[in-house]
Amino acid sequence: MRRLRRGDRMVAIAHRLFQEPHTVFPLGTFTEALGAAKSTISEDISSLRETCEQFQLGRIETLAGATGGVRFTPHRTPGQIRAIAEDLARRLREPSRILPGGFLYTADLLSLPSLVSALGGVFATFFADRRPDVVLSMEVQGIPLALMTARAFNVPLVTARRGGMGTEGPTVGVNYVSGSSRAVQSMTLPLRAVPPGARALFIDDFLRGGGTARGVFDLMREFQAEIVGIGVLIETAHPSEKLVDEYVSLLVFEGIDEARGAIRLGPSQWALGHPPHR
């Protein structure tokens, strides 16, 4: 292999760190792969850290000790989170998104990898101190959002489903009451999906009454696992009393005036940097 220039080494190091966020890499990983001395790699990482800080790309940390090394943590600044929320709210307020019955069309935006990846970074920032072992979602539309959040934490995604599954082995199921319709529904998850003692972060696209989120608590109890956070893309302003108290939303949906073609939706207090006290 030809002798690498500093720029070559930094690109290679950044690519590895960004591909596996939260993973601690011993410096030896890069000295061997890039054929450089440890002191050289340390200088490269120091420059890379300064670049990430300057352009607000995330955090690169070096950890001392026998198990130390370097790791990358995705991080969005308060200004970036607010800008993402305001841009998304503007796009969702387009009158063409109004569906019969007062519903809002969001599927196209939740299928955009660049947007959903950014949203995953936002939720990874909101819940950075929770250190989940898995990210949990409920089928269907919340899956891309949860997957990108799992990607940012570099942990597995597990998806609960309504009804049974015949191809994933034994399952565990619970019944729960919908917070909006008050109807009894069920959710199931493969028995092997979540190990006992796991810390689960629940991510979903929409929260109205909180019945699904409440059911997830019951489901994780059956797995002897713990819900360490709930993040939703959009919460409804009504009902104001949800079945769960602790959650984080990015947008608040207040309703639709179909006659005027107006959608009342905007950034949440979390997105604006003023989380409510509960």
Tab-separated table of C-alpha atoms in Angstrom:
chain	number	residue	atom	x	y	z
A	1	MET	CA	0.000	0.000	0.000
A	2	ARG	CA	1.309	3.452	-0.890
A	3	ARG	CA	2.152	5.828	1.935
A	4	LEU	CA	-1.060	7.618	2.875
A	5	ARG	CA	-1.297	11.340	3.172
A	6	ARG	CA	-2.901	12.905	6.214
A	7	GLY	CA	-6.096	13.703	4.337
A	8	ASP	CA	-6.392	10.076	3.218
A	9	ARG	CA	-6.015	8.832	6.776
A	10	MET	CA	-8.574	11.287	8.142
A	11	VAL	CA	-11.162	10.289	5.542
A	12	ALA	CA	-10.614	6.602	6.354
A	13	ILE	CA	-10.872	7.205	10.118
A	14	ALA	CA	-13.981	9.379	9.771
A	15	HIS	CA	-15.695	6.826	7.550
A	16	ARG	CA	-15.125	4.032	10.079
A	17	LEU	CA	-16.261	6.148	13.036
A	18	PHE	CA	-19.379	7.480	11.283
A	19	GLN	CA	-20.369	4.006	10.097
A	20	GLU	CA	-20.331	2.619	13.639
A	21	PRO	CA	-21.350	5.380	16.046
A	22	HIS	CA	-20.929	4.762	19.789
A	23	THR	CA	-18.389	2.002	19.101
A	24	VAL	CA	-15.059	2.455	20.918
A	25	PHE	CA	-12.171	1.729	18.539
A	26	PRO	CA	-8.708	1.139	20.045
A	27	LEU	CA	-6.112	3.293	18.325
A	28	GLY	CA	-4.464	0.063	17.197
A	29	THR	CA	-7.398	-0.448	14.817
A	30	PHE	CA	-6.169	2.503	12.776
A	31	THR	CA	-2.417	2.114	13.230
A	32	GLU	CA	-2.618	-1.374	11.723
A	33	ALA	CA	-5.106	-0.538	8.981
A	34	LEU	CA	-3.393	2.686	7.884
A	35	GLY	CA	0.249	1.785	8.561
A	36	ALA	CA	0.873	4.804	10.769
A	37	ALA	CA	2.328	5.353	14.241
A	38	LYS	CA	0.010	5.806	17.216
A	39	SER	CA	1.192	9.405	17.672
A	40	THR	CA	0.308	10.147	14.035
A	41	ILE	CA	-3.161	8.640	14.381
A	42	SER	CA	-3.700	10.648	17.588
A	43	GLU	CA	-2.917	13.858	15.725
A	44	ASP	CA	-5.288	12.877	12.909
A	45	ILE	CA	-8.086	12.205	15.406
A	46	SER	CA	-7.452	15.503	17.150
A	47	SER	CA	-7.812	17.366	13.848
A	48	LEU	CA	-10.905	15.361	13.007
A	49	ARG	CA	-12.439	16.283	16.363
A	50	GLU	CA	-11.861	19.981	15.710
A	51	THR	CA	-13.421	19.697	12.256
A	52	CYS	CA	-16.514	17.960	13.654
A	53	GLU	CA	-16.879	20.679	16.276
A	54	GLN	CA	-16.402	23.489	13.757
A	55	PHE	CA	-19.004	22.132	11.343
A	56	GLN	CA	-21.295	20.678	14.065
A	57	LEU	CA	-21.094	17.161	12.656
A	58	GLY	CA	-21.184	15.297	15.973
A	59	ARG	CA	-18.751	14.488	18.752
A	60	ILE	CA	-15.491	12.554	18.640
A	61	GLU	CA	-14.203	11.476	22.036
A	62	THR	CA	-10.984	9.808	23.088
A	63	LEU	CA	-11.198	7.499	26.091
A	64	ALA	CA	-8.208	6.707	28.279
A	65	GLY	CA	-7.358	3.385	29.945
A	66	ALA	CA	-6.965	-0.245	28.951
A	67	THR	CA	-10.413	-0.286	27.305
A	68	GLY	CA	-10.032	3.189	25.837
A	69	GLY	CA	-9.916	4.381	22.278
A	70	VAL	CA	-11.936	6.738	20.139
A	71	ARG	CA	-15.645	6.896	19.367
A	72	PHE	CA	-18.094	9.036	17.430
A	73	THR	CA	-21.430	10.142	18.878
A	74	PRO	CA	-24.070	11.719	16.602
A	75	HIS	CA	-25.207	15.035	18.037
A	76	ARG	CA	-27.496	17.788	16.803
A	77	THR	CA	-27.224	21.270	18.248
A	78	PRO	CA	-30.364	23.053	19.553
A	79	GLY	CA	-30.229	25.306	16.507
A	80	GLN	CA	-30.053	22.340	14.129
A	81	ILE	CA	-32.973	20.606	15.887
A	82	ARG	CA	-35.108	23.722	15.673
A	83	ALA	CA	-34.270	24.193	11.982
A	84	ILE	CA	-35.151	20.572	11.174
A	85	ALA	CA	-38.462	20.837	13.057
A	86	GLU	CA	-39.416	24.152	11.450
A	87	ASP	CA	-38.587	22.883	7.952
A	88	LEU	CA	-40.567	19.687	8.481
A	89	ALA	CA	-43.538	21.608	9.912
A	90	ARG	CA	-43.530	23.931	6.900
A	91	ARG	CA	-43.600	20.976	4.522
A	92	LEU	CA	-46.361	19.230	6.468
A	93	ARG	CA	-48.559	22.334	6.420
A	94	GLU	CA	-48.985	22.117	2.645
A	95	PRO	CA	-52.767	21.931	1.978
A	96	SER	CA	-52.275	19.035	-0.460
A	97	ARG	CA	-51.475	16.847	2.561
A	98	ILE	CA	-55.007	16.987	3.925
A	99	LEU	CA	-56.724	13.601	3.725
A	100	PRO	CA	-60.455	12.900	4.107
A	101	GLY	CA	-61.482	12.651	7.726
A	102	GLY	CA	-59.006	15.227	8.964
A	103	PHE	CA	-55.885	13.077	8.584
A	104	LEU	CA	-52.450	14.207	7.445
A	105	TYR	CA	-50.385	12.559	4.708
A	106	THR	CA	-46.823	11.984	5.954
A	107	ALA	CA	-45.745	8.742	4.267
A	108	ASP	CA	-43.700	10.414	1.510
A	109	LEU	CA	-41.570	12.412	3.962
A	110	LEU	CA	-41.067	9.405	6.226
A	111	SER	CA	-39.677	7.563	3.200
A	112	LEU	CA	-36.924	10.118	2.475
A	113	PRO	CA	-33.635	8.625	3.734
A	114	SER	CA	-31.871	11.988	4.133
A	115	LEU	CA	-34.724	13.491	6.156
A	116	VAL	CA	-35.368	10.421	8.285
A	117	SER	CA	-31.641	10.037	8.942
A	118	ALA	CA	-31.578	13.608	10.258
A	119	LEU	CA	-34.604	12.870	12.445
A	120	GLY	CA	-32.864	9.784	13.813
A	121	GLY	CA	-29.972	12.031	14.795
A	122	VAL	CA	-32.395	14.357	16.559
A	123	PHE	CA	-33.866	11.555	18.659
A	124	ALA	CA	-30.391	10.191	19.355
A	125	THR	CA	-29.548	13.642	20.739
A	126	PHE	CA	-32.726	13.857	22.843
A	127	PHE	CA	-32.018	10.449	24.401
A	128	ALA	CA	-28.222	10.466	24.371
A	129	ASP	CA	-27.970	9.850	28.115
A	130	ARG	CA	-30.325	6.830	28.053
A	131	ARG	CA	-27.901	4.471	26.257
A	132	PRO	CA	-30.562	2.042	24.907
A	133	ASP	CA	-29.770	-1.560	24.020
A	134	VAL	CA	-32.564	-1.703	21.422
A	135	VAL	CA	-34.876	0.726	19.662
A	136	LEU	CA	-38.469	-0.473	19.629
A	137	SER	CA	-41.145	0.554	17.143
A	138	MET	CA	-44.710	-0.305	16.244
A	139	GLU	CA	-45.596	-1.164	12.659
A	140	VAL	CA	-45.867	0.510	10.153
A	141	GLN	CA	-45.040	4.172	9.552
A	142	GLY	CA	-42.822	4.594	12.590
A	143	ILE	CA	-40.373	1.932	11.376
A	144	PRO	CA	-38.125	4.175	9.191
A	145	LEU	CA	-37.846	6.723	11.982
A	146	ALA	CA	-37.007	4.057	14.538
A	147	LEU	CA	-34.524	2.405	12.180
A	148	MET	CA	-32.580	5.644	11.702
A	149	THR	CA	-32.615	6.228	15.463
A	150	ALA	CA	-31.262	2.712	15.955
A	151	ARG	CA	-28.662	3.522	13.302
A	152	ALA	CA	-27.574	6.607	15.235
A	153	PHE	CA	-27.221	4.542	18.433
A	154	ASN	CA	-25.776	1.564	16.531
A	155	VAL	CA	-28.193	-0.818	18.265
A	156	PRO	CA	-30.789	-3.282	16.891
A	157	LEU	CA	-34.287	-2.272	15.835
A	158	VAL	CA	-37.165	-4.471	16.982
A	159	THR	CA	-40.686	-4.033	15.628
A	160	ALA	CA	-43.869	-4.908	17.471
A	161	ARG	CA	-46.775	-5.908	15.287
A	162	ARG	CA	-50.519	-5.861	15.580
A	163	GLY	CA	-51.709	-9.443	15.588
A	164	GLY	CA	-49.651	-12.615	15.414
A	165	MET	CA	-46.581	-13.568	13.379
A	166	GLY	CA	-46.119	-17.058	11.983
A	167	THR	CA	-42.537	-16.958	10.765
A	168	GLU	CA	-40.500	-15.614	13.673
A	169	GLY	CA	-40.981	-18.356	16.226
A	170	PRO	CA	-42.681	-18.022	19.629
A	171	THR	CA	-44.086	-14.588	20.362
A	172	VAL	CA	-45.188	-12.586	23.382
A	173	GLY	CA	-48.325	-10.480	23.128
A	174	VAL	CA	-50.307	-8.027	25.238
A	175	ASN	CA	-53.659	-6.322	24.877
A	176	TYR	CA	-53.952	-2.580	25.311
A	177	VAL	CA	-56.636	0.071	25.103
A	178	SER	CA	-56.313	2.673	22.372
A	179	GLY	CA	-56.034	6.132	23.895
A	180	SER	CA	-58.180	7.686	21.159
A	181	SER	CA	-60.810	5.087	20.168
A	182	ARG	CA	-60.803	3.198	23.514
A	183	ALA	CA	-60.853	-0.028	21.485
A	184	VAL	CA	-58.956	-3.059	22.772
A	185	GLN	CA	-56.043	-3.941	20.504
A	186	SER	CA	-53.072	-6.285	20.687
A	187	MET	CA	-49.350	-6.127	19.943
A	188	THR	CA	-46.851	-8.978	19.683
A	189	LEU	CA	-43.094	-9.356	19.532
A	190	PRO	CA	-40.882	-12.404	18.882
A	191	LEU	CA	-39.681	-14.003	22.109
A	192	ARG	CA	-36.035	-13.695	21.025
A	193	ALA	CA	-36.279	-10.019	20.024
A	194	VAL	CA	-35.477	-8.412	23.385
A	195	PRO	CA	-33.222	-10.025	26.024
A	196	PRO	CA	-34.122	-9.784	29.739
A	197	GLY	CA	-32.770	-6.639	31.342
A	198	ALA	CA	-32.530	-4.727	28.060
A	199	ARG	CA	-33.004	-0.967	27.914
A	200	ALA	CA	-35.523	-0.168	25.168
A	201	LEU	CA	-36.173	3.198	23.519
A	202	PHE	CA	-39.612	3.426	21.899
A	203	ILE	CA	-39.825	5.564	18.750
A	204	ASP	CA	-43.044	6.144	16.793
A	205	ASP	CA	-44.407	8.555	14.205
A	206	PHE	CA	-47.581	9.663	15.966
A	207	LEU	CA	-48.972	9.929	19.483
A	208	ARG	CA	-52.594	10.835	20.092
A	209	GLY	CA	-53.878	9.382	23.369
A	210	GLY	CA	-50.807	7.358	24.236
A	211	GLY	CA	-52.483	3.928	24.235
A	212	THR	CA	-49.810	2.317	22.053
A	213	ALA	CA	-47.014	3.751	24.173
A	214	ARG	CA	-48.781	2.502	27.303
A	215	GLY	CA	-49.070	-0.949	25.730
A	216	VAL	CA	-45.338	-0.949	24.989
A	217	PHE	CA	-44.628	-0.526	28.692
A	218	ASP	CA	-46.722	-3.634	29.393
A	219	LEU	CA	-45.044	-5.545	26.563
A	220	MET	CA	-41.537	-4.773	27.831
A	221	ARG	CA	-42.571	-5.833	31.325
A	222	GLU	CA	-43.303	-9.292	29.891
A	223	PHE	CA	-39.738	-9.355	28.526
A	224	GLN	CA	-38.323	-8.138	31.876
A	225	ALA	CA	-36.984	-5.162	29.908
A	226	GLU	CA	-37.140	-1.447	30.675
A	227	ILE	CA	-38.487	1.438	28.617
A	228	VAL	CA	-35.874	4.198	28.984
A	229	GLY	CA	-37.574	6.764	26.753
A	230	ILE	CA	-40.408	7.484	24.312
A	231	GLY	CA	-39.903	9.686	21.277
A	232	VAL	CA	-42.578	10.592	18.720
A	233	LEU	CA	-42.424	12.663	15.584
A	234	ILE	CA	-45.874	14.250	15.984
A	235	GLU	CA	-48.102	14.498	19.034
A	236	THR	CA	-51.646	15.803	18.920
A	237	ALA	CA	-52.615	18.742	21.088
A	238	HIS	CA	-55.837	16.919	21.996
A	239	PRO	CA	-56.404	15.073	24.207
A	240	SER	CA	-54.019	17.055	26.367
A	241	GLU	CA	-53.942	14.259	28.955
A	242	LYS	CA	-52.023	11.286	27.544
A	243	LEU	CA	-51.798	7.777	28.941
A	244	VAL	CA	-48.019	8.258	29.292
A	245	ASP	CA	-46.320	11.160	31.055
A	246	GLU	CA	-42.717	10.942	29.943
A	247	TYR	CA	-42.188	11.377	26.221
A	248	VAL	CA	-40.514	13.719	23.751
A	249	SER	CA	-42.119	14.995	20.562
A	250	LEU	CA	-40.732	17.031	17.689
A	251	LEU	CA	-43.982	18.533	16.331
A	252	VAL	CA	-47.434	19.332	17.725
A	253	PHE	CA	-50.529	18.823	15.554
A	254	GLU	CA	-53.479	20.984	16.586
A	255	GLY	CA	-55.914	20.096	13.829
A	256	ILE	CA	-57.069	20.760	10.290
A	257	ASP	CA	-59.527	23.305	8.915
A	258	GLU	CA	-60.620	21.422	5.811
A	259	ALA	CA	-62.788	24.287	4.559
A	260	ARG	CA	-59.849	26.687	4.500
A	261	GLY	CA	-57.239	24.095	3.693
A	262	ALA	CA	-55.268	25.073	6.788
A	263	ILE	CA	-53.123	22.695	8.860
A	264	ARG	CA	-52.272	23.835	12.374
A	265	LEU	CA	-48.940	22.213	13.147
A	266	GLY	CA	-45.635	23.513	14.514
A	267	PRO	CA	-42.473	22.640	16.434
A	268	SER	CA	-42.893	21.273	19.954
A	269	GLN	CA	-41.419	22.846	23.054
A	270	TRP	CA	-38.618	20.257	22.957
A	271	ALA	CA	-37.757	21.263	19.397
A	272	LEU	CA	-37.752	24.923	20.407
A	273	GLY	CA	-35.419	24.208	23.315
A	274	HIS	CA	-38.004	24.772	26.056
A	275	PRO	CA	-39.086	21.299	27.254
A	276	PRO	CA	-42.196	21.371	29.466
A	277	HIS	CA	-41.885	20.577	33.155
A	278	ARG	CA	-43.886	17.533	34.197
